[in-house]
XYZ file of C-alpha atoms in Angstrom:
559
model
C 18.905 -3.644 10.057
C 20.860 -2.944 13.202
C 22.161 0.638 13.377
C 20.859 3.715 11.537
C 22.015 7.313 11.970
C 20.713 10.634 10.677
C 23.361 13.354 10.865
C 22.898 16.978 9.748
C 26.021 18.765 8.578
C 26.761 22.349 7.588
C 25.199 24.243 4.674
C 22.233 21.927 4.144
C 24.097 18.631 4.047
C 22.429 15.531 5.518
C 23.680 11.959 5.986
C 21.438 8.911 6.441
C 23.473 5.746 7.082
C 22.535 2.120 7.761
C 24.284 -1.081 8.853
C 22.819 -4.227 7.329
C 23.029 -7.128 9.760
C 22.156 -10.600 8.521
C 22.442 -14.272 9.446
C 25.589 -15.840 8.060
C 23.617 -18.191 5.823
C 21.634 -15.482 4.070
C 22.348 -14.707 0.427
C 24.268 -11.475 -0.106
C 22.438 -8.455 -1.471
C 22.687 -7.310 -5.057
C 24.655 -4.032 -5.390
C 22.614 -0.811 -5.767
C 20.911 -0.190 -9.097
C 18.336 2.280 -10.348
C 14.837 0.866 -10.662
C 12.637 3.551 -12.231
C 12.982 6.579 -9.912
C 14.522 4.668 -7.009
C 18.147 3.663 -6.427
C 18.727 0.843 -3.937
C 20.526 -2.443 -3.172
C 18.262 -5.488 -3.428
C 17.711 -8.584 -1.343
C 17.699 -11.335 -4.014
C 15.630 -13.706 -1.881
C 12.622 -11.444 -1.273
C 13.155 -8.696 -3.851
C 12.938 -5.940 -1.260
C 15.463 -3.523 0.237
C 16.339 -1.720 3.450
C 17.656 1.619 2.147
C 16.732 3.709 -0.893
C 17.260 7.077 -2.572
C 14.440 8.506 -4.721
C 14.923 11.227 -7.347
C 18.113 12.354 -5.549
C 16.087 14.236 -2.937
C 14.215 11.748 -0.754
C 15.687 8.856 1.228
C 14.496 6.139 3.563
C 15.840 3.356 5.762
C 14.092 0.291 7.178
C 14.710 -1.251 10.621
C 13.285 -4.524 11.902
C 10.848 -4.180 14.802
C 9.009 -1.212 16.276
C 9.261 -0.402 20.000
C 10.179 -3.748 21.531
C 11.327 -7.196 20.518
C 8.264 -8.957 19.153
C 7.309 -12.579 18.795
C 7.311 -13.665 15.143
C 3.889 -14.795 13.953
C 4.836 -15.971 10.464
C 3.778 -16.670 7.786
C 3.451 -12.977 6.911
C 1.766 -12.045 3.654
C 4.595 -9.806 2.397
C 8.169 -9.008 3.374
C 8.984 -5.722 5.113
C 11.553 -4.989 2.420
C 8.851 -4.953 -0.253
C 6.537 -2.828 1.898
C 9.414 -0.371 2.415
C 9.878 -0.005 -1.347
C 6.148 0.630 -1.783
C 6.312 3.362 0.854
C 9.358 5.164 -0.557
C 7.978 4.868 -4.101
C 4.717 6.639 -3.198
C 4.148 10.269 -4.182
C 3.743 11.096 -0.480
C 5.478 8.318 1.486
C 4.186 9.425 4.895
C 0.589 9.649 3.663
C 0.985 6.232 2.044
C 2.266 4.750 5.308
C -0.768 6.159 7.103
C -3.172 4.763 4.501
C -1.774 1.351 3.530
C -3.085 -1.816 5.206
C -0.279 -3.448 7.209
C -2.162 -6.327 8.813
C -0.173 -9.589 8.623
C 3.049 -7.590 8.105
C 5.865 -8.049 10.628
C 6.582 -4.972 12.823
C 9.074 -2.470 11.423
C 10.354 1.096 11.608
C 10.954 3.339 8.604
C 13.014 6.538 8.766
C 12.034 8.941 5.965
C 13.827 12.114 4.892
C 11.337 13.705 2.494
C 11.759 17.188 1.001
C 13.918 18.288 3.919
C 11.560 16.876 6.559
C 12.436 13.934 8.828
C 9.858 11.330 9.916
C 9.912 8.233 12.088
C 7.149 5.761 11.079
C 6.602 2.667 13.206
C 4.276 -0.302 12.722
C 4.003 -2.400 15.894
C 1.849 -5.158 14.414
C -1.436 -3.573 15.437
C -1.008 0.200 15.242
C 0.874 2.830 13.260
C 2.905 5.576 14.924
C 4.227 8.602 13.030
C 6.486 11.262 14.540
C 8.020 14.251 12.779
C 11.551 14.896 14.002
C 13.863 17.889 13.975
C 16.236 17.515 10.966
C 18.670 19.888 12.640
C 19.806 17.406 15.277
C 21.466 13.951 15.115
C 19.578 10.685 15.715
C 20.513 7.062 16.096
C 18.230 4.016 15.900
C 19.173 0.423 16.727
C 17.105 -2.657 16.045
C 14.868 -3.598 18.972
C 15.123 -7.217 17.823
C 18.839 -7.260 18.653
C 19.434 -4.689 21.416
C 17.728 -3.985 24.739
C 16.792 -0.508 26.001
C 19.959 0.139 28.089
C 22.185 -0.702 25.097
C 20.168 1.589 22.844
C 20.510 4.418 25.367
C 24.286 3.894 25.532
C 24.504 4.175 21.759
C 22.564 7.443 21.762
C 25.046 8.859 24.283
C 28.011 7.597 22.256
C 26.621 9.226 19.100
C 26.088 12.566 20.829
C 29.653 12.579 22.187
C 31.135 11.584 18.821
C 29.017 14.077 16.876
C 30.235 17.028 18.952
C 33.907 16.185 18.395
C 34.082 15.033 14.758
C 34.346 16.831 11.472
C 31.405 15.346 9.612
C 32.217 13.574 6.344
C 31.502 10.207 4.767
C 34.774 8.705 6.004
C 34.205 9.585 9.660
C 30.594 8.377 9.496
C 31.742 5.054 8.085
C 34.285 4.730 10.887
C 31.530 5.249 13.459
C 29.334 2.622 11.822
C 32.201 0.146 11.487
C 32.736 0.390 15.246
C 29.036 -0.404 15.683
C 29.261 -3.423 13.378
C 28.269 -6.823 14.719
C 30.249 -10.038 14.409
C 29.220 -13.636 14.848
C 26.333 -15.633 13.416
C 24.367 -12.418 12.850
C 26.942 -9.993 11.464
C 27.112 -6.633 9.720
C 27.527 -7.452 6.041
C 27.402 -3.934 4.576
C 27.101 -0.223 5.331
C 25.069 2.041 3.062
C 25.147 5.816 3.345
C 23.044 8.463 1.613
C 24.370 12.024 1.376
C 21.952 14.780 0.361
C 23.248 18.281 -0.239
C 21.300 21.120 -1.850
C 18.723 18.822 -3.407
C 21.324 16.400 -4.805
C 21.631 12.935 -3.312
C 24.208 10.187 -3.600
C 23.940 6.623 -2.287
C 27.147 4.698 -1.580
C 27.299 1.014 -0.693
C 30.203 -0.565 1.224
C 30.179 -4.392 1.577
C 32.120 -5.555 4.630
C 32.168 -9.211 3.596
C 33.087 -10.722 0.303
C 29.970 -10.769 -1.841
C 29.777 -14.160 -3.500
C 27.208 -15.324 -5.994
C 24.852 -18.053 -4.786
C 25.945 -21.542 -5.665
C 24.401 -23.142 -8.737
C 25.786 -26.584 -7.916
C 22.896 -28.750 -6.615
C 25.264 -31.072 -4.735
C 26.885 -28.197 -2.811
C 23.516 -26.605 -2.087
C 22.148 -29.852 -0.630
C 25.335 -30.336 1.336
C 24.829 -26.972 3.055
C 21.072 -27.426 3.642
C 20.419 -30.668 5.492
C 16.670 -30.444 4.875
C 17.394 -31.355 1.243
C 19.453 -34.422 2.093
C 18.038 -37.740 0.809
C 15.664 -39.385 3.276
C 17.938 -42.404 3.533
C 20.716 -40.205 4.948
C 18.443 -38.265 7.316
C 16.874 -41.427 8.720
C 19.974 -43.659 8.747
C 21.014 -42.780 12.347
C 17.489 -43.711 13.513
C 17.558 -47.167 11.950
C 18.569 -48.934 15.160
C 15.810 -47.201 17.109
C 13.273 -48.528 14.579
C 14.731 -52.021 15.111
C 14.402 -51.574 18.876
C 10.706 -50.668 18.525
C 10.254 -53.618 16.160
C 11.718 -56.013 18.728
C 9.368 -54.665 21.399
C 6.348 -55.044 19.107
C 7.601 -58.310 17.532
C 6.895 -56.817 14.146
C 9.060 -54.835 11.744
C 5.877 -53.038 10.729
C 4.792 -52.069 14.247
C 2.868 -48.975 13.018
C 0.220 -50.992 11.155
C -2.607 -50.705 13.713
C -2.317 -46.955 14.297
C -5.148 -45.886 11.943
C -7.344 -48.987 11.478
C -9.673 -47.531 8.816
C -6.856 -46.399 6.479
C -4.924 -48.776 4.226
C -1.626 -49.708 5.926
C -2.553 -47.066 8.545
C -1.502 -44.435 6.008
C 2.155 -45.459 5.925
C 2.288 -46.234 2.170
C -0.173 -46.802 -0.701
C -3.130 -45.206 1.056
C -5.886 -43.901 -1.220
C -6.758 -40.231 -0.930
C -10.263 -41.031 -2.139
C -10.673 -43.509 0.709
C -9.486 -40.961 3.267
C -11.743 -38.174 1.944
C -14.739 -40.503 2.316
C -13.925 -40.832 6.019
C -13.842 -37.069 6.538
C -16.826 -34.811 7.290
C -18.488 -33.375 4.189
C -17.244 -29.854 3.435
C -13.967 -30.241 5.324
C -12.048 -31.059 2.109
C -12.210 -29.764 -1.479
C -14.804 -31.041 -3.952
C -13.100 -34.039 -5.548
C -13.674 -36.236 -8.591
C -12.100 -39.706 -8.716
C -10.882 -40.768 -12.176
C -9.522 -44.118 -13.310
C -6.461 -44.146 -15.516
C -7.397 -44.122 -19.187
C -10.596 -42.148 -18.629
C -11.335 -40.176 -21.790
C -11.722 -36.413 -21.807
C -15.249 -36.776 -23.163
C -16.208 -38.613 -19.998
C -14.430 -36.187 -17.672
C -15.984 -32.886 -18.785
C -19.631 -33.784 -18.001
C -18.609 -35.175 -14.604
C -16.690 -31.988 -13.781
C -19.711 -29.878 -14.667
C -22.036 -32.087 -12.624
C -19.791 -31.632 -9.591
C -19.541 -27.875 -10.151
C -15.771 -27.885 -10.677
C -14.395 -24.962 -12.699
C -10.844 -24.121 -13.760
C -8.290 -23.916 -12.348
C -8.448 -27.380 -10.809
C -5.844 -29.505 -9.061
C -4.870 -32.884 -10.489
C -3.031 -35.456 -8.360
C -2.539 -39.233 -8.177
C -5.050 -40.956 -5.908
C -2.101 -42.790 -4.384
C 0.820 -40.391 -4.414
C 3.959 -39.387 -2.616
C 5.975 -36.185 -2.043
C 3.958 -34.059 -4.467
C 4.791 -36.220 -7.490
C 2.568 -35.562 -10.549
C 0.577 -32.870 -8.752
C -0.405 -30.165 -11.235
C -2.640 -27.100 -11.429
C -4.741 -27.353 -14.592
C -5.922 -24.064 -16.051
C -8.016 -25.235 -19.008
C -9.386 -28.241 -20.882
C -6.239 -28.628 -23.001
C -4.095 -29.117 -19.899
C -6.655 -31.578 -18.530
C -6.500 -33.547 -21.784
C -2.705 -33.782 -21.614
C -2.735 -34.782 -17.930
C -5.369 -37.498 -18.419
C -3.556 -38.872 -21.471
C -0.160 -39.059 -19.774
C -1.028 -40.407 -16.329
C -0.508 -44.126 -15.735
C -2.341 -44.277 -12.398
C -5.793 -43.442 -11.052
C -6.048 -39.751 -10.246
C -8.182 -37.065 -8.619
C -9.473 -33.789 -10.011
C -10.021 -31.379 -7.191
C -11.344 -27.919 -6.469
C -8.490 -25.409 -6.185
C -8.617 -23.753 -2.767
C -7.213 -20.234 -3.086
C -7.063 -19.305 0.593
C -3.833 -17.319 1.161
C -2.319 -19.391 3.994
C -1.206 -23.014 4.094
C 0.051 -25.086 7.013
C 0.612 -28.671 8.058
C -0.791 -29.614 11.482
C 0.474 -32.741 13.223
C -2.156 -34.407 15.413
C -2.555 -37.518 17.532
C -5.095 -38.989 19.950
C -4.501 -41.978 22.185
C -7.177 -44.658 21.730
C -9.827 -44.373 24.425
C -8.953 -40.767 25.246
C -11.633 -38.086 24.764
C -9.326 -35.473 23.209
C -6.236 -35.341 21.072
C -3.203 -33.098 20.857
C -1.444 -30.962 18.249
C 2.314 -31.571 18.419
C 3.576 -29.220 15.702
C 2.598 -26.777 12.976
C 4.584 -26.105 9.826
C 4.075 -22.940 7.792
C 4.556 -23.120 4.034
C 5.975 -20.239 2.041
C 5.212 -21.069 -1.572
C 7.826 -20.782 -4.307
C 7.572 -17.226 -5.662
C 9.853 -14.745 -7.403
C 9.615 -10.956 -7.473
C 10.372 -9.239 -10.755
C 12.799 -6.351 -11.206
C 11.654 -5.403 -14.710
C 14.897 -6.650 -16.275
C 15.588 -10.254 -15.291
C 13.948 -13.421 -16.598
C 12.187 -15.827 -14.264
C 15.096 -18.258 -14.705
C 17.616 -15.572 -13.679
C 15.546 -14.645 -10.631
C 15.398 -18.283 -9.601
C 19.163 -18.733 -9.998
C 19.761 -16.004 -7.382
C 18.282 -18.178 -4.647
C 20.104 -21.383 -3.800
C 16.908 -23.078 -2.618
C 15.239 -22.348 -5.942
C 18.172 -23.617 -8.007
C 17.179 -27.120 -6.904
C 13.752 -26.641 -8.516
C 15.010 -25.579 -11.948
C 14.835 -29.053 -13.582
C 11.199 -29.552 -12.504
C 10.289 -25.979 -13.422
C 11.810 -26.361 -16.905
C 9.473 -29.303 -17.490
C 6.448 -27.547 -15.991
C 6.903 -24.007 -17.347
C 9.035 -24.392 -20.449
C 9.338 -21.052 -22.338
C 7.647 -19.206 -19.467
C 10.989 -19.312 -17.628
C 12.252 -16.723 -20.127
C 9.541 -14.147 -19.422
C 10.561 -10.911 -17.654
C 8.212 -9.999 -14.777
C 7.518 -6.314 -14.179
C 9.284 -4.518 -11.340
C 7.631 -5.625 -8.109
C 5.455 -8.256 -9.804
C 5.193 -11.415 -7.694
C 4.888 -14.715 -9.572
C 3.823 -17.908 -7.801
C 5.524 -20.827 -9.555
C 4.086 -23.703 -7.509
C 0.516 -23.337 -6.215
C 0.919 -25.897 -3.430
C 3.132 -26.095 -0.382
C 5.302 -29.114 -1.022
C 8.887 -29.032 0.244
C 10.167 -30.972 -2.742
C 8.582 -28.361 -5.033
C 10.369 -25.364 -3.538
C 8.165 -24.355 -0.601
C 10.076 -23.102 2.417
C 8.940 -24.727 5.663
C 8.903 -22.718 8.877
C 8.154 -23.963 12.381
C 4.920 -22.269 13.510
C 4.363 -24.456 16.578
C 4.179 -21.325 18.726
C 0.719 -20.822 17.202
C -0.667 -23.838 19.026
C -3.396 -22.354 21.235
C -6.253 -23.977 23.163
C -8.665 -22.653 20.529
C -6.666 -24.088 17.636
C -6.229 -27.440 19.378
C -9.965 -27.601 20.028
C -10.806 -26.864 16.381
C -8.398 -29.498 15.019
C -9.458 -32.044 17.619
C -13.146 -31.505 16.833
C -12.484 -32.279 13.177
C -10.197 -35.258 13.753
C -12.522 -36.959 16.259
C -15.158 -37.039 13.489
C -12.828 -39.093 11.258
C -13.427 -42.751 12.167
C -10.310 -44.707 13.037
C -7.908 -41.754 12.684
C -5.435 -41.399 15.566
C -2.128 -40.234 14.142
C -1.064 -38.057 11.212
C -0.749 -34.668 9.578
C -3.410 -32.464 8.054
C -2.361 -30.112 5.239
C -4.724 -27.154 5.456
C -5.356 -24.022 3.416
C -7.218 -21.287 5.258
C -8.150 -17.621 5.210
C -6.719 -16.448 8.542
C -5.843 -17.788 11.965
C -8.959 -16.428 13.674
C -11.244 -18.174 11.202
C -9.297 -21.428 11.540
C -9.720 -21.403 15.307
C -13.443 -20.827 14.762
C -13.582 -23.776 12.363
C -14.390 -21.535 9.388
C -12.876 -20.659 5.967
C -10.495 -23.622 5.736
C -10.098 -26.812 3.728
C -8.039 -29.933 4.421
C -6.105 -30.470 1.209
C -4.715 -33.801 2.361
C -4.721 -36.007 5.421
C -1.670 -38.235 5.893
C -1.412 -41.135 8.314
C 1.347 -43.242 9.868
C 3.875 -42.260 7.194
C 3.576 -38.563 8.097
C 6.643 -36.604 9.044
C 6.566 -33.799 11.624
C 7.498 -31.430 8.819
C 8.176 -28.467 11.109
C 11.615 -30.097 11.485
C 12.492 -28.768 8.014
C 12.589 -25.159 9.163
C 16.097 -24.030 8.078
C 16.660 -22.662 11.570
C 16.497 -26.187 13.033
C 19.482 -28.484 13.195
C 19.578 -32.106 12.125
C 19.785 -32.998 15.840
C 16.456 -31.264 16.471
C 14.994 -33.247 13.569
C 16.209 -36.551 14.982
C 14.691 -35.765 18.409
C 11.328 -34.824 16.887
C 11.188 -37.890 14.629
C 11.972 -40.169 17.558
C 9.346 -38.416 19.726
C 6.676 -38.962 17.089
C 7.718 -42.581 16.544
C 7.204 -43.158 20.276
C 3.678 -41.731 19.996
C 2.932 -43.823 16.895
C 4.240 -46.938 18.628
C 2.062 -46.349 21.699
C -1.074 -45.757 19.585
C -0.527 -48.872 17.462
C 0.098 -51.037 20.550
C -3.026 -49.639 22.237
C -5.201 -50.407 19.195
C -3.701 -53.899 19.011
C -4.677 -54.571 22.628
C -8.039 -52.787 22.773
C -9.430 -53.777 19.362
C -7.696 -57.101 18.898
C -5.966 -55.940 15.714
C -3.125 -58.012 14.338
C 0.222 -56.477 13.398
C 1.178 -56.570 9.735
C 3.052 -59.758 8.946
C 6.536 -59.686 7.494
C 5.308 -61.037 4.165
C 2.561 -58.412 3.822
C 5.002 -55.687 4.785
C 7.504 -56.704 2.115
C 4.679 -56.846 -0.441
C 3.627 -53.325 0.580
C 7.154 -52.034 -0.024
C 7.402 -53.858 -3.351
C 4.023 -52.567 -4.550
C 4.934 -49.053 -3.519
C 8.196 -49.193 -5.484
C 6.331 -50.247 -8.629
C 3.625 -47.615 -8.129
C 6.189 -44.850 -7.650
C 7.773 -45.749 -10.995
C 4.363 -45.523 -12.667
C 3.794 -42.026 -11.259
C 7.234 -40.870 -12.342
C 6.403 -42.036 -15.845
């Protein structure tokens, strides 16, 4: 939120008004409704809000940031909009703010007008700050994430001058806020004002842009979001660069010596079982390899012997893009999965650490240490209930989730018609795969010497691994740097993408640059292994057979 004002009028009248500023691509808010004792507009993507009126007497407004513009350290465990609703919903909002744990929550400021008292509550990412203000004087707050200190001071002066000269009413307040509205990529999309007089409150919502429902047309959604374009379209402009590298290496399959101990260097058809056997014990989940056609009577004793308990993850041993990956919650689901699968598969311990990332790593042959080139954060597909809408309706309010509806209908069936309670968060895909609805965010700013050292220490203990991406679930960043409380869900080789490119904030041009940069690294590693270890490049015939075998295997997985 950009601009917030608190303005006392005559005879016990108070006005709390907020501009909502958002990126042009963000889905419009749902108009205000009453949810239990609270009346507020809702952000359909996260389920939270930025302004609320409770029981007609108490009001609150949320602003992004605390005292200064902060560096985002996502993924955060909960949105600020949801935390704001928890605060305003509490019996004593100020006491709740002081008591609630806010670690791993992005910095914010909440203005609370509670029983005639005015409070400013700030969370700076490490500490809470609460100040009681004089409700008899006017105040203005502007987002520290958008405006510097001199601009904020100018706005305070402008408010004081305007306040002395104006007759205070809703119309004049709206005029003031319209003049403060932003335009451009981040623009003011609505103004919301709360008027409280003699214990009676009224919230009014004024959209400044045409509120349009999110698209439900998959083609139009993909057209607007390049990260959902087919791979053939994304990679088409890079085709000639691949040919150039092939000419230099005298092989169309110039990547084939990059990871000598992994089938096809991990480009296609690599076995997860084979890769896990290369990794240090304890660095990956407990895993049971199962051949297709294995009967349930044979599986149960082996699961017990390995100490695997439900829920467990099931996935093809040779897979791609999250296909046929499923969380199994009981023996009946295991029976169905084993009966349906047409390929060898793995049953794996479910790692329930709260955070998941993909870490891209490489090490030049002969060098003592490697390098982390990118980190992608994964926000799993979740919906937040409002107590009235079905899961399917909640999904349809987010364009990104609309694309997942066909797969979710097959996976969840009647569960799509259930109505989650107000504020209830449902996770609909327990793994961070982009094709299964996870939102990818570029977290490369988290690359620190400590993190690089921890990843490098692990990767140097994997024989013959020089290039690829590790998908990791972990408890917290401090533990990961210490090499504790984490598990490598998968390790991918030469076919790995630098998936931080799929952050919606990145352009397709950024993606092309990053792909080309990583191809250059892969090329150099494969050439070095060819020279130093005398490895031969994959022949044209073997390469074509690899592609043909992969096409057949993919059809088997798809069923």
